[in-house]
Amino acid sequence: MKWSAKAFTLAELLIALAIIGVLSVITIPAMISNYRAHVASARLKKFYSNMRTAIQISEIKNGRVANWDMNPNSKNTADDGDRFFMTYLAPYLKYSSKKKILIGGPKGRYEYILPDGSSFQVFQGACIDFRYDVNGKDKPNEYGKDKFCFLLCNNERSNHWYFGNSRQYFGARCDGITTRAQAIKECSKKSWKYAEEGNVKCAKLLEMDGWEFKKDYPYKP
């Protein structure tokens, strides 16, 4: 039996290439977005886990978090936050480097670069505020997209308000959020006029979802 090969015409090849082009335009952005979400999720899980471990180890040497000197009456300078971090957490948390940046007014902050390229800033108030950026200096540098807010508090009243649990000392900021529906609503808001676009409370929604970016998450990481 003889088989005959049929050659494709130029028109058929052009149509095939056009279809491939259309599929690429549709699928590649989705693949990139999914990859970014996967990386962001993995880094958030790692940061959260490493911070909790560092706190637990520090408690062995420095006593319970409830007795740590957070000095809420400080002037909230960059050095205050750095002093706290270097005293209680730096010895138990791996980071590559740190630098002082002029952000948040003339007081500035220190930024700590982690081995995976992510980073976080620390400043001190009634609680210790950690602003974690999953991709470091890369854009968009917006809350809810690649920046997320964590707190370390050491009194029961703050713990109850920020974490919903008077015995929890570290976690995502929630400000009284108790349900996932509330978390989605709050994350969708663009609050804090002095902050970058997005919402500092989005980390709570991710915490509720096991640090995964669900389909109804308000922003694309």
mmCIF file of the C-alpha atoms, coordinates in Angstrom:
data_MODEL
# 
_entry.id   MODEL 
# 
loop_
_atom_site.group_PDB 
_atom_site.id 
_atom_site.type_symbol 
_atom_site.label_atom_id 
_atom_site.label_alt_id 
_atom_site.label_comp_id 
_atom_site.label_asym_id 
_atom_site.label_entity_id 
_atom_site.label_seq_id 
_atom_site.pdbx_PDB_ins_code 
_atom_site.Cartn_x 
_atom_site.Cartn_y 
_atom_site.Cartn_z 
_atom_site.occupancy 
_atom_site.B_iso_or_equiv 
_atom_site.pdbx_formal_charge 
_atom_site.auth_seq_id 
_atom_site.auth_comp_id 
_atom_site.auth_asym_id 
_atom_site.auth_atom_id 
_atom_site.pdbx_PDB_model_num 
ATOM 1   C CA . MET A 1 1   ? 0.000   0.000  0.000  1.00 0.00 ? 1   MET A CA 1 
ATOM 2   C CA . LYS A 1 2   ? 1.277   3.393  -0.943 1.00 0.00 ? 2   LYS A CA 1 
ATOM 3   C CA . TRP A 1 3   ? 0.998   6.375  1.360  1.00 0.00 ? 3   TRP A CA 1 
ATOM 4   C CA . SER A 1 4   ? 0.894   9.827  -0.085 1.00 0.00 ? 4   SER A CA 1 
ATOM 5   C CA . ALA A 1 5   ? 2.009   12.861 1.911  1.00 0.00 ? 5   ALA A CA 1 
ATOM 6   C CA . LYS A 1 6   ? -0.104  15.951 1.640  1.00 0.00 ? 6   LYS A CA 1 
ATOM 7   C CA . ALA A 1 7   ? 1.804   19.191 1.948  1.00 0.00 ? 7   ALA A CA 1 
ATOM 8   C CA . PHE A 1 8   ? 0.364   22.080 3.930  1.00 0.00 ? 8   PHE A CA 1 
ATOM 9   C CA . THR A 1 9   ? -0.476  25.147 1.961  1.00 0.00 ? 9   THR A CA 1 
ATOM 10  C CA . LEU A 1 10  ? 0.888   28.536 2.947  1.00 0.00 ? 10  LEU A CA 1 
ATOM 11  C CA . ALA A 1 11  ? -2.579  29.611 4.051  1.00 0.00 ? 11  ALA A CA 1 
ATOM 12  C CA . GLU A 1 12  ? -2.911  26.586 6.347  1.00 0.00 ? 12  GLU A CA 1 
ATOM 13  C CA . LEU A 1 13  ? 0.502   27.272 7.922  1.00 0.00 ? 13  LEU A CA 1 
ATOM 14  C CA . LEU A 1 14  ? -0.407  30.903 8.525  1.00 0.00 ? 14  LEU A CA 1 
ATOM 15  C CA . ILE A 1 15  ? -3.689  29.891 10.164 1.00 0.00 ? 15  ILE A CA 1 
ATOM 16  C CA . ALA A 1 16  ? -1.852  27.406 12.407 1.00 0.00 ? 16  ALA A CA 1 
ATOM 17  C CA . LEU A 1 17  ? 0.692   30.049 13.414 1.00 0.00 ? 17  LEU A CA 1 
ATOM 18  C CA . ALA A 1 18  ? -2.089  32.517 14.133 1.00 0.00 ? 18  ALA A CA 1 
ATOM 19  C CA . ILE A 1 19  ? -3.848  29.992 16.390 1.00 0.00 ? 19  ILE A CA 1 
ATOM 20  C CA . ILE A 1 20  ? -0.583  29.310 18.245 1.00 0.00 ? 20  ILE A CA 1 
ATOM 21  C CA . GLY A 1 21  ? -0.058  33.050 18.664 1.00 0.00 ? 21  GLY A CA 1 
ATOM 22  C CA . VAL A 1 22  ? -3.542  33.565 20.078 1.00 0.00 ? 22  VAL A CA 1 
ATOM 23  C CA . LEU A 1 23  ? -3.126  30.662 22.510 1.00 0.00 ? 23  LEU A CA 1 
ATOM 24  C CA . SER A 1 24  ? 0.224   32.066 23.627 1.00 0.00 ? 24  SER A CA 1 
ATOM 25  C CA . VAL A 1 25  ? -1.270  35.490 24.305 1.00 0.00 ? 25  VAL A CA 1 
ATOM 26  C CA . ILE A 1 26  ? -4.001  33.844 26.393 1.00 0.00 ? 26  ILE A CA 1 
ATOM 27  C CA . THR A 1 27  ? -1.968  31.278 28.334 1.00 0.00 ? 27  THR A CA 1 
ATOM 28  C CA . ILE A 1 28  ? 1.463   32.851 28.926 1.00 0.00 ? 28  ILE A CA 1 
ATOM 29  C CA . PRO A 1 29  ? 0.234   35.763 31.113 1.00 0.00 ? 29  PRO A CA 1 
ATOM 30  C CA . ALA A 1 30  ? -1.838  33.297 33.160 1.00 0.00 ? 30  ALA A CA 1 
ATOM 31  C CA . MET A 1 31  ? 1.183   31.020 33.550 1.00 0.00 ? 31  MET A CA 1 
ATOM 32  C CA . ILE A 1 32  ? 3.351   33.937 34.668 1.00 0.00 ? 32  ILE A CA 1 
ATOM 33  C CA . SER A 1 33  ? 0.708   35.095 37.155 1.00 0.00 ? 33  SER A CA 1 
ATOM 34  C CA . ASN A 1 34  ? 0.338   31.571 38.567 1.00 0.00 ? 34  ASN A CA 1 
ATOM 35  C CA . TYR A 1 35  ? 4.100   31.257 38.902 1.00 0.00 ? 35  TYR A CA 1 
ATOM 36  C CA . ARG A 1 36  ? 4.370   34.568 40.750 1.00 0.00 ? 36  ARG A CA 1 
ATOM 37  C CA . ALA A 1 37  ? 1.548   33.542 43.082 1.00 0.00 ? 37  ALA A CA 1 
ATOM 38  C CA . HIS A 1 38  ? 3.299   30.228 43.762 1.00 0.00 ? 38  HIS A CA 1 
ATOM 39  C CA . VAL A 1 39  ? 6.604   31.954 44.563 1.00 0.00 ? 39  VAL A CA 1 
ATOM 40  C CA . ALA A 1 40  ? 4.898   34.570 46.753 1.00 0.00 ? 40  ALA A CA 1 
ATOM 41  C CA . SER A 1 41  ? 2.985   31.885 48.627 1.00 0.00 ? 41  SER A CA 1 
ATOM 42  C CA . ALA A 1 42  ? 6.127   29.819 49.249 1.00 0.00 ? 42  ALA A CA 1 
ATOM 43  C CA . ARG A 1 43  ? 8.065   32.848 50.502 1.00 0.00 ? 43  ARG A CA 1 
ATOM 44  C CA . LEU A 1 44  ? 5.248   33.989 52.793 1.00 0.00 ? 44  LEU A CA 1 
ATOM 45  C CA . LYS A 1 45  ? 5.057   30.521 54.340 1.00 0.00 ? 45  LYS A CA 1 
ATOM 46  C CA . LYS A 1 46  ? 8.820   30.481 54.810 1.00 0.00 ? 46  LYS A CA 1 
ATOM 47  C CA . PHE A 1 47  ? 8.971   33.969 56.341 1.00 0.00 ? 47  PHE A CA 1 
ATOM 48  C CA . TYR A 1 48  ? 6.094   33.233 58.725 1.00 0.00 ? 48  TYR A CA 1 
ATOM 49  C CA . SER A 1 49  ? 7.613   29.913 59.773 1.00 0.00 ? 49  SER A CA 1 
ATOM 50  C CA . ASN A 1 50  ? 11.138  31.310 60.202 1.00 0.00 ? 50  ASN A CA 1 
ATOM 51  C CA . MET A 1 51  ? 9.891   34.250 62.267 1.00 0.00 ? 51  MET A CA 1 
ATOM 52  C CA . ARG A 1 52  ? 7.922   32.008 64.595 1.00 0.00 ? 52  ARG A CA 1 
ATOM 53  C CA . THR A 1 53  ? 10.919  29.726 65.003 1.00 0.00 ? 53  THR A CA 1 
ATOM 54  C CA . ALA A 1 54  ? 13.220  32.682 65.734 1.00 0.00 ? 54  ALA A CA 1 
ATOM 55  C CA . ILE A 1 55  ? 10.776  33.961 68.366 1.00 0.00 ? 55  ILE A CA 1 
ATOM 56  C CA . GLN A 1 56  ? 10.559  30.555 70.030 1.00 0.00 ? 56  GLN A CA 1 
ATOM 57  C CA . ILE A 1 57  ? 14.352  30.182 70.158 1.00 0.00 ? 57  ILE A CA 1 
ATOM 58  C CA . SER A 1 58  ? 14.772  33.732 71.429 1.00 0.00 ? 58  SER A CA 1 
ATOM 59  C CA . GLU A 1 59  ? 12.354  33.028 74.271 1.00 0.00 ? 59  GLU A CA 1 
ATOM 60  C CA . ILE A 1 60  ? 14.740  30.348 75.544 1.00 0.00 ? 60  ILE A CA 1 
ATOM 61  C CA . LYS A 1 61  ? 17.454  32.974 76.022 1.00 0.00 ? 61  LYS A CA 1 
ATOM 62  C CA . ASN A 1 62  ? 15.482  36.184 76.569 1.00 0.00 ? 62  ASN A CA 1 
ATOM 63  C CA . GLY A 1 63  ? 12.410  34.945 78.387 1.00 0.00 ? 63  GLY A CA 1 
ATOM 64  C CA . ARG A 1 64  ? 8.780   35.115 77.306 1.00 0.00 ? 64  ARG A CA 1 
ATOM 65  C CA . VAL A 1 65  ? 7.779   37.602 74.618 1.00 0.00 ? 65  VAL A CA 1 
ATOM 66  C CA . ALA A 1 66  ? 5.477   39.232 77.159 1.00 0.00 ? 66  ALA A CA 1 
ATOM 67  C CA . ASN A 1 67  ? 8.578   40.489 78.989 1.00 0.00 ? 67  ASN A CA 1 
ATOM 68  C CA . TRP A 1 68  ? 10.525  41.744 75.961 1.00 0.00 ? 68  TRP A CA 1 
ATOM 69  C CA . ASP A 1 69  ? 11.289  45.461 75.933 1.00 0.00 ? 69  ASP A CA 1 
ATOM 70  C CA . MET A 1 70  ? 9.244   46.899 73.068 1.00 0.00 ? 70  MET A CA 1 
ATOM 71  C CA . ASN A 1 71  ? 9.446   50.381 74.570 1.00 0.00 ? 71  ASN A CA 1 
ATOM 72  C CA . PRO A 1 72  ? 6.149   51.821 73.243 1.00 0.00 ? 72  PRO A CA 1 
ATOM 73  C CA . ASN A 1 73  ? 7.196   55.262 74.501 1.00 0.00 ? 73  ASN A CA 1 
ATOM 74  C CA . SER A 1 74  ? 10.193  55.430 72.182 1.00 0.00 ? 74  SER A CA 1 
ATOM 75  C CA . LYS A 1 75  ? 10.494  58.035 69.447 1.00 0.00 ? 75  LYS A CA 1 
ATOM 76  C CA . ASN A 1 76  ? 9.830   55.300 66.872 1.00 0.00 ? 76  ASN A CA 1 
ATOM 77  C CA . THR A 1 77  ? 13.064  55.916 64.992 1.00 0.00 ? 77  THR A CA 1 
ATOM 78  C CA . ALA A 1 78  ? 14.723  53.488 62.629 1.00 0.00 ? 78  ALA A CA 1 
ATOM 79  C CA . ASP A 1 79  ? 17.308  52.778 65.319 1.00 0.00 ? 79  ASP A CA 1 
ATOM 80  C CA . ASP A 1 80  ? 14.584  51.757 67.780 1.00 0.00 ? 80  ASP A CA 1 
ATOM 81  C CA . GLY A 1 81  ? 13.286  49.082 65.433 1.00 0.00 ? 81  GLY A CA 1 
ATOM 82  C CA . ASP A 1 82  ? 16.772  47.935 64.542 1.00 0.00 ? 82  ASP A CA 1 
ATOM 83  C CA . ARG A 1 83  ? 17.794  47.756 68.203 1.00 0.00 ? 83  ARG A CA 1 
ATOM 84  C CA . PHE A 1 84  ? 14.838  45.505 68.993 1.00 0.00 ? 84  PHE A CA 1 
ATOM 85  C CA . PHE A 1 85  ? 15.440  43.269 65.994 1.00 0.00 ? 85  PHE A CA 1 
ATOM 86  C CA . MET A 1 86  ? 19.180  42.912 66.633 1.00 0.00 ? 86  MET A CA 1 
ATOM 87  C CA . THR A 1 87  ? 18.580  42.130 70.319 1.00 0.00 ? 87  THR A CA 1 
ATOM 88  C CA . TYR A 1 88  ? 15.766  39.609 70.119 1.00 0.00 ? 88  TYR A CA 1 
ATOM 89  C CA . LEU A 1 89  ? 15.576  38.128 66.611 1.00 0.00 ? 89  LEU A CA 1 
ATOM 90  C CA . ALA A 1 90  ? 18.649  38.714 64.435 1.00 0.00 ? 90  ALA A CA 1 
ATOM 91  C CA . PRO A 1 91  ? 20.769  36.001 66.125 1.00 0.00 ? 91  PRO A CA 1 
ATOM 92  C CA . TYR A 1 92  ? 18.162  33.378 65.218 1.00 0.00 ? 92  TYR A CA 1 
ATOM 93  C CA . LEU A 1 93  ? 17.118  34.516 61.730 1.00 0.00 ? 93  LEU A CA 1 
ATOM 94  C CA . LYS A 1 94  ? 19.307  34.244 58.629 1.00 0.00 ? 94  LYS A CA 1 
ATOM 95  C CA . TYR A 1 95  ? 19.561  37.399 56.541 1.00 0.00 ? 95  TYR A CA 1 
ATOM 96  C CA . SER A 1 96  ? 22.097  38.543 53.962 1.00 0.00 ? 96  SER A CA 1 
ATOM 97  C CA . SER A 1 97  ? 22.405  42.255 54.683 1.00 0.00 ? 97  SER A CA 1 
ATOM 98  C CA . LYS A 1 98  ? 20.662  45.314 56.054 1.00 0.00 ? 98  LYS A CA 1 
ATOM 99  C CA . LYS A 1 99  ? 20.471  48.940 55.013 1.00 0.00 ? 99  LYS A CA 1 
ATOM 100 C CA . LYS A 1 100 ? 18.835  52.106 56.232 1.00 0.00 ? 100 LYS A CA 1 
ATOM 101 C CA . ILE A 1 101 ? 16.289  53.595 53.861 1.00 0.00 ? 101 ILE A CA 1 
ATOM 102 C CA . LEU A 1 102 ? 14.582  56.977 53.958 1.00 0.00 ? 102 LEU A CA 1 
ATOM 103 C CA . ILE A 1 103 ? 10.943  55.968 53.982 1.00 0.00 ? 103 ILE A CA 1 
ATOM 104 C CA . GLY A 1 104 ? 8.076   56.780 56.294 1.00 0.00 ? 104 GLY A CA 1 
ATOM 105 C CA . GLY A 1 105 ? 9.317   60.307 56.940 1.00 0.00 ? 105 GLY A CA 1 
ATOM 106 C CA . PRO A 1 106 ? 12.647  61.560 58.186 1.00 0.00 ? 106 PRO A CA 1 
ATOM 107 C CA . LYS A 1 107 ? 12.918  58.803 60.771 1.00 0.00 ? 107 LYS A CA 1 
ATOM 108 C CA . GLY A 1 108 ? 13.485  56.168 58.114 1.00 0.00 ? 108 GLY A CA 1 
ATOM 109 C CA . ARG A 1 109 ? 13.621  52.405 58.599 1.00 0.00 ? 109 ARG A CA 1 
ATOM 110 C CA . TYR A 1 110 ? 16.035  49.555 58.317 1.00 0.00 ? 110 TYR A CA 1 
ATOM 111 C CA . GLU A 1 111 ? 15.494  46.968 55.615 1.00 0.00 ? 111 GLU A CA 1 
ATOM 112 C CA . TYR A 1 112 ? 16.782  43.411 55.981 1.00 0.00 ? 112 TYR A CA 1 
ATOM 113 C CA . ILE A 1 113 ? 17.492  41.373 52.853 1.00 0.00 ? 113 ILE A CA 1 
ATOM 114 C CA . LEU A 1 114 ? 16.850  37.625 53.041 1.00 0.00 ? 114 LEU A CA 1 
ATOM 115 C CA . PRO A 1 115 ? 18.798  34.954 51.096 1.00 0.00 ? 115 PRO A CA 1 
ATOM 116 C CA . ASP A 1 116 ? 15.871  34.271 48.712 1.00 0.00 ? 116 ASP A CA 1 
ATOM 117 C CA . GLY A 1 117 ? 15.727  37.922 47.586 1.00 0.00 ? 117 GLY A CA 1 
ATOM 118 C CA . SER A 1 118 ? 12.741  38.909 49.683 1.00 0.00 ? 118 SER A CA 1 
ATOM 119 C CA . SER A 1 119 ? 13.092  41.582 52.363 1.00 0.00 ? 119 SER A CA 1 
ATOM 120 C CA . PHE A 1 120 ? 11.380  43.152 55.338 1.00 0.00 ? 120 PHE A CA 1 
ATOM 121 C CA . GLN A 1 121 ? 11.379  46.465 57.153 1.00 0.00 ? 121 GLN A CA 1 
ATOM 122 C CA . VAL A 1 122 ? 11.034  46.877 60.908 1.00 0.00 ? 122 VAL A CA 1 
ATOM 123 C CA . PHE A 1 123 ? 9.797   49.805 62.933 1.00 0.00 ? 123 PHE A CA 1 
ATOM 124 C CA . GLN A 1 124 ? 8.747   50.121 66.529 1.00 0.00 ? 124 GLN A CA 1 
ATOM 125 C CA . GLY A 1 125 ? 5.585   51.434 68.088 1.00 0.00 ? 125 GLY A CA 1 
ATOM 126 C CA . ALA A 1 126 ? 3.171   49.862 70.556 1.00 0.00 ? 126 ALA A CA 1 
ATOM 127 C CA . CYS A 1 127 ? 3.977   46.646 68.661 1.00 0.00 ? 127 CYS A CA 1 
ATOM 128 C CA . ILE A 1 128 ? 6.863   45.735 66.370 1.00 0.00 ? 128 ILE A CA 1 
ATOM 129 C CA . ASP A 1 129 ? 5.759   46.192 62.767 1.00 0.00 ? 129 ASP A CA 1 
ATOM 130 C CA . PHE A 1 130 ? 7.245   43.965 60.043 1.00 0.00 ? 130 PHE A CA 1 
ATOM 131 C CA . ARG A 1 131 ? 6.581   44.935 56.417 1.00 0.00 ? 131 ARG A CA 1 
ATOM 132 C CA . TYR A 1 132 ? 7.515   41.896 54.340 1.00 0.00 ? 132 TYR A CA 1 
ATOM 133 C CA . ASP A 1 133 ? 8.127   42.192 50.568 1.00 0.00 ? 133 ASP A CA 1 
ATOM 134 C CA . VAL A 1 134 ? 8.143   38.863 48.724 1.00 0.00 ? 134 VAL A CA 1 
ATOM 135 C CA . ASN A 1 135 ? 10.271  40.169 45.830 1.00 0.00 ? 135 ASN A CA 1 
ATOM 136 C CA . GLY A 1 136 ? 12.401  42.782 47.570 1.00 0.00 ? 136 GLY A CA 1 
ATOM 137 C CA . LYS A 1 137 ? 13.125  45.895 45.544 1.00 0.00 ? 137 LYS A CA 1 
ATOM 138 C CA . ASP A 1 138 ? 11.209  44.663 42.471 1.00 0.00 ? 138 ASP A CA 1 
ATOM 139 C CA . LYS A 1 139 ? 7.897   46.334 41.682 1.00 0.00 ? 139 LYS A CA 1 
ATOM 140 C CA . PRO A 1 140 ? 5.016   46.828 42.298 1.00 0.00 ? 140 PRO A CA 1 
ATOM 141 C CA . ASN A 1 141 ? 5.931   47.292 45.990 1.00 0.00 ? 141 ASN A CA 1 
ATOM 142 C CA . GLU A 1 142 ? 2.259   47.601 46.921 1.00 0.00 ? 142 GLU A CA 1 
ATOM 143 C CA . TYR A 1 143 ? 0.445   46.219 49.950 1.00 0.00 ? 143 TYR A CA 1 
ATOM 144 C CA . GLY A 1 144 ? -1.675  43.212 49.118 1.00 0.00 ? 144 GLY A CA 1 
ATOM 145 C CA . LYS A 1 145 ? 0.309   42.474 45.946 1.00 0.00 ? 145 LYS A CA 1 
ATOM 146 C CA . ASP A 1 146 ? 3.874   41.888 47.051 1.00 0.00 ? 146 ASP A CA 1 
ATOM 147 C CA . LYS A 1 147 ? 4.041   43.626 50.454 1.00 0.00 ? 147 LYS A CA 1 
ATOM 148 C CA . PHE A 1 148 ? 2.391   42.242 53.582 1.00 0.00 ? 148 PHE A CA 1 
ATOM 149 C CA . CYS A 1 149 ? 2.097   43.425 57.175 1.00 0.00 ? 149 CYS A CA 1 
ATOM 150 C CA . PHE A 1 150 ? 2.970   41.350 60.245 1.00 0.00 ? 150 PHE A CA 1 
ATOM 151 C CA . LEU A 1 151 ? 3.043   42.378 63.899 1.00 0.00 ? 151 LEU A CA 1 
ATOM 152 C CA . LEU A 1 152 ? 4.808   41.201 67.035 1.00 0.00 ? 152 LEU A CA 1 
ATOM 153 C CA . CYS A 1 153 ? 2.992   42.356 70.170 1.00 0.00 ? 153 CYS A CA 1 
ATOM 154 C CA . ASN A 1 154 ? 3.542   41.481 73.812 1.00 0.00 ? 154 ASN A CA 1 
ATOM 155 C CA . ASN A 1 155 ? 0.390   42.369 75.700 1.00 0.00 ? 155 ASN A CA 1 
ATOM 156 C CA . GLU A 1 156 ? -2.929  40.563 75.788 1.00 0.00 ? 156 GLU A CA 1 
ATOM 157 C CA . ARG A 1 157 ? -5.033  43.548 74.737 1.00 0.00 ? 157 ARG A CA 1 
ATOM 158 C CA . SER A 1 158 ? -3.021  44.144 71.541 1.00 0.00 ? 158 SER A CA 1 
ATOM 159 C CA . ASN A 1 159 ? -2.845  40.416 70.844 1.00 0.00 ? 159 ASN A CA 1 
ATOM 160 C CA . HIS A 1 160 ? -6.624  40.092 71.048 1.00 0.00 ? 160 HIS A CA 1 
ATOM 161 C CA . TRP A 1 161 ? -7.247  43.040 68.728 1.00 0.00 ? 161 TRP A CA 1 
ATOM 162 C CA . TYR A 1 162 ? -4.569  42.340 66.143 1.00 0.00 ? 162 TYR A CA 1 
ATOM 163 C CA . PHE A 1 163 ? -4.661  38.530 66.129 1.00 0.00 ? 163 PHE A CA 1 
ATOM 164 C CA . GLY A 1 164 ? -8.017  37.618 67.635 1.00 0.00 ? 164 GLY A CA 1 
ATOM 165 C CA . ASN A 1 165 ? -6.177  35.628 70.315 1.00 0.00 ? 165 ASN A CA 1 
ATOM 166 C CA . SER A 1 166 ? -4.775  37.096 73.535 1.00 0.00 ? 166 SER A CA 1 
ATOM 167 C CA . ARG A 1 167 ? -2.125  34.358 73.657 1.00 0.00 ? 167 ARG A CA 1 
ATOM 168 C CA . GLN A 1 168 ? -0.838  34.894 70.123 1.00 0.00 ? 168 GLN A CA 1 
ATOM 169 C CA . TYR A 1 169 ? 2.148   37.244 69.869 1.00 0.00 ? 169 TYR A CA 1 
ATOM 170 C CA . PHE A 1 170 ? 3.079   37.166 66.184 1.00 0.00 ? 170 PHE A CA 1 
ATOM 171 C CA . GLY A 1 171 ? 0.997   37.022 63.029 1.00 0.00 ? 171 GLY A CA 1 
ATOM 172 C CA . ALA A 1 172 ? -0.776  38.846 60.249 1.00 0.00 ? 172 ALA A CA 1 
ATOM 173 C CA . ARG A 1 173 ? -2.458  42.098 61.206 1.00 0.00 ? 173 ARG A CA 1 
ATOM 174 C CA . CYS A 1 174 ? -6.252  41.759 61.360 1.00 0.00 ? 174 CYS A CA 1 
ATOM 175 C CA . ASP A 1 175 ? -7.669  44.660 63.439 1.00 0.00 ? 175 ASP A CA 1 
ATOM 176 C CA . GLY A 1 176 ? -10.677 42.720 64.685 1.00 0.00 ? 176 GLY A CA 1 
ATOM 177 C CA . ILE A 1 177 ? -11.279 40.623 61.550 1.00 0.00 ? 177 ILE A CA 1 
ATOM 178 C CA . THR A 1 178 ? -12.866 37.315 62.575 1.00 0.00 ? 178 THR A CA 1 
ATOM 179 C CA . THR A 1 179 ? -14.282 35.819 59.352 1.00 0.00 ? 179 THR A CA 1 
ATOM 180 C CA . ARG A 1 180 ? -12.983 35.205 55.859 1.00 0.00 ? 180 ARG A CA 1 
ATOM 181 C CA . ALA A 1 181 ? -15.764 37.349 54.379 1.00 0.00 ? 181 ALA A CA 1 
ATOM 182 C CA . GLN A 1 182 ? -14.567 40.257 56.510 1.00 0.00 ? 182 GLN A CA 1 
ATOM 183 C CA . ALA A 1 183 ? -10.989 39.592 55.476 1.00 0.00 ? 183 ALA A CA 1 
ATOM 184 C CA . ILE A 1 184 ? -11.869 39.735 51.761 1.00 0.00 ? 184 ILE A CA 1 
ATOM 185 C CA . LYS A 1 185 ? -13.822 42.959 52.269 1.00 0.00 ? 185 LYS A CA 1 
ATOM 186 C CA . GLU A 1 186 ? -11.009 44.630 54.208 1.00 0.00 ? 186 GLU A CA 1 
ATOM 187 C CA . CYS A 1 187 ? -8.322  43.406 51.818 1.00 0.00 ? 187 CYS A CA 1 
ATOM 188 C CA . SER A 1 188 ? -10.270 44.887 48.903 1.00 0.00 ? 188 SER A CA 1 
ATOM 189 C CA . LYS A 1 189 ? -10.188 48.354 50.419 1.00 0.00 ? 189 LYS A CA 1 
ATOM 190 C CA . LYS A 1 190 ? -7.450  50.825 49.600 1.00 0.00 ? 190 LYS A CA 1 
ATOM 191 C CA . SER A 1 191 ? -7.006  52.303 53.025 1.00 0.00 ? 191 SER A CA 1 
ATOM 192 C CA . TRP A 1 192 ? -4.168  54.052 54.839 1.00 0.00 ? 192 TRP A CA 1 
ATOM 193 C CA . LYS A 1 193 ? -3.675  57.132 52.679 1.00 0.00 ? 193 LYS A CA 1 
ATOM 194 C CA . TYR A 1 194 ? -0.035  57.367 53.726 1.00 0.00 ? 194 TYR A CA 1 
ATOM 195 C CA . ALA A 1 195 ? 0.698   53.791 52.678 1.00 0.00 ? 195 ALA A CA 1 
ATOM 196 C CA . GLU A 1 196 ? 1.319   52.470 49.192 1.00 0.00 ? 196 GLU A CA 1 
ATOM 197 C CA . GLU A 1 197 ? -1.694  51.342 47.153 1.00 0.00 ? 197 GLU A CA 1 
ATOM 198 C CA . GLY A 1 198 ? -3.421  48.275 48.502 1.00 0.00 ? 198 GLY A CA 1 
ATOM 199 C CA . ASN A 1 199 ? -4.258  47.202 52.026 1.00 0.00 ? 199 ASN A CA 1 
ATOM 200 C CA . VAL A 1 200 ? -2.036  46.243 54.940 1.00 0.00 ? 200 VAL A CA 1 
ATOM 201 C CA . LYS A 1 201 ? -4.677  43.783 56.175 1.00 0.00 ? 201 LYS A CA 1 
ATOM 202 C CA . CYS A 1 202 ? -4.460  41.406 53.189 1.00 0.00 ? 202 CYS A CA 1 
ATOM 203 C CA . ALA A 1 203 ? -1.968  39.205 55.017 1.00 0.00 ? 203 ALA A CA 1 
ATOM 204 C CA . LYS A 1 204 ? -4.786  38.145 57.350 1.00 0.00 ? 204 LYS A CA 1 
ATOM 205 C CA . LEU A 1 205 ? -6.790  36.760 54.427 1.00 0.00 ? 205 LEU A CA 1 
ATOM 206 C CA . LEU A 1 206 ? -3.741  34.831 53.242 1.00 0.00 ? 206 LEU A CA 1 
ATOM 207 C CA . GLU A 1 207 ? -3.111  33.550 56.760 1.00 0.00 ? 207 GLU A CA 1 
ATOM 208 C CA . MET A 1 208 ? -6.686  32.232 56.863 1.00 0.00 ? 208 MET A CA 1 
ATOM 209 C CA . ASP A 1 209 ? -6.102  30.518 53.509 1.00 0.00 ? 209 ASP A CA 1 
ATOM 210 C CA . GLY A 1 210 ? -2.834  28.869 54.520 1.00 0.00 ? 210 GLY A CA 1 
ATOM 211 C CA . TRP A 1 211 ? -0.800  31.512 52.650 1.00 0.00 ? 211 TRP A CA 1 
ATOM 212 C CA . GLU A 1 212 ? -2.350  30.479 49.337 1.00 0.00 ? 212 GLU A CA 1 
ATOM 213 C CA . PHE A 1 213 ? -3.681  32.996 46.790 1.00 0.00 ? 213 PHE A CA 1 
ATOM 214 C CA . LYS A 1 214 ? -7.228  31.756 46.164 1.00 0.00 ? 214 LYS A CA 1 
ATOM 215 C CA . LYS A 1 215 ? -9.219  32.662 43.050 1.00 0.00 ? 215 LYS A CA 1 
ATOM 216 C CA . ASP A 1 216 ? -11.182 35.329 44.923 1.00 0.00 ? 216 ASP A CA 1 
ATOM 217 C CA . TYR A 1 217 ? -8.069  37.038 46.294 1.00 0.00 ? 217 TYR A CA 1 
ATOM 218 C CA . PRO A 1 218 ? -8.541  40.739 45.441 1.00 0.00 ? 218 PRO A CA 1 
ATOM 219 C CA . TYR A 1 219 ? -5.099  41.363 43.896 1.00 0.00 ? 219 TYR A CA 1 
ATOM 220 C CA . LYS A 1 220 ? -2.686  39.612 41.571 1.00 0.00 ? 220 LYS A CA 1 
ATOM 221 C CA . PRO A 1 221 ? 0.717   39.122 43.224 1.00 0.00 ? 221 PRO A CA 1 
# 
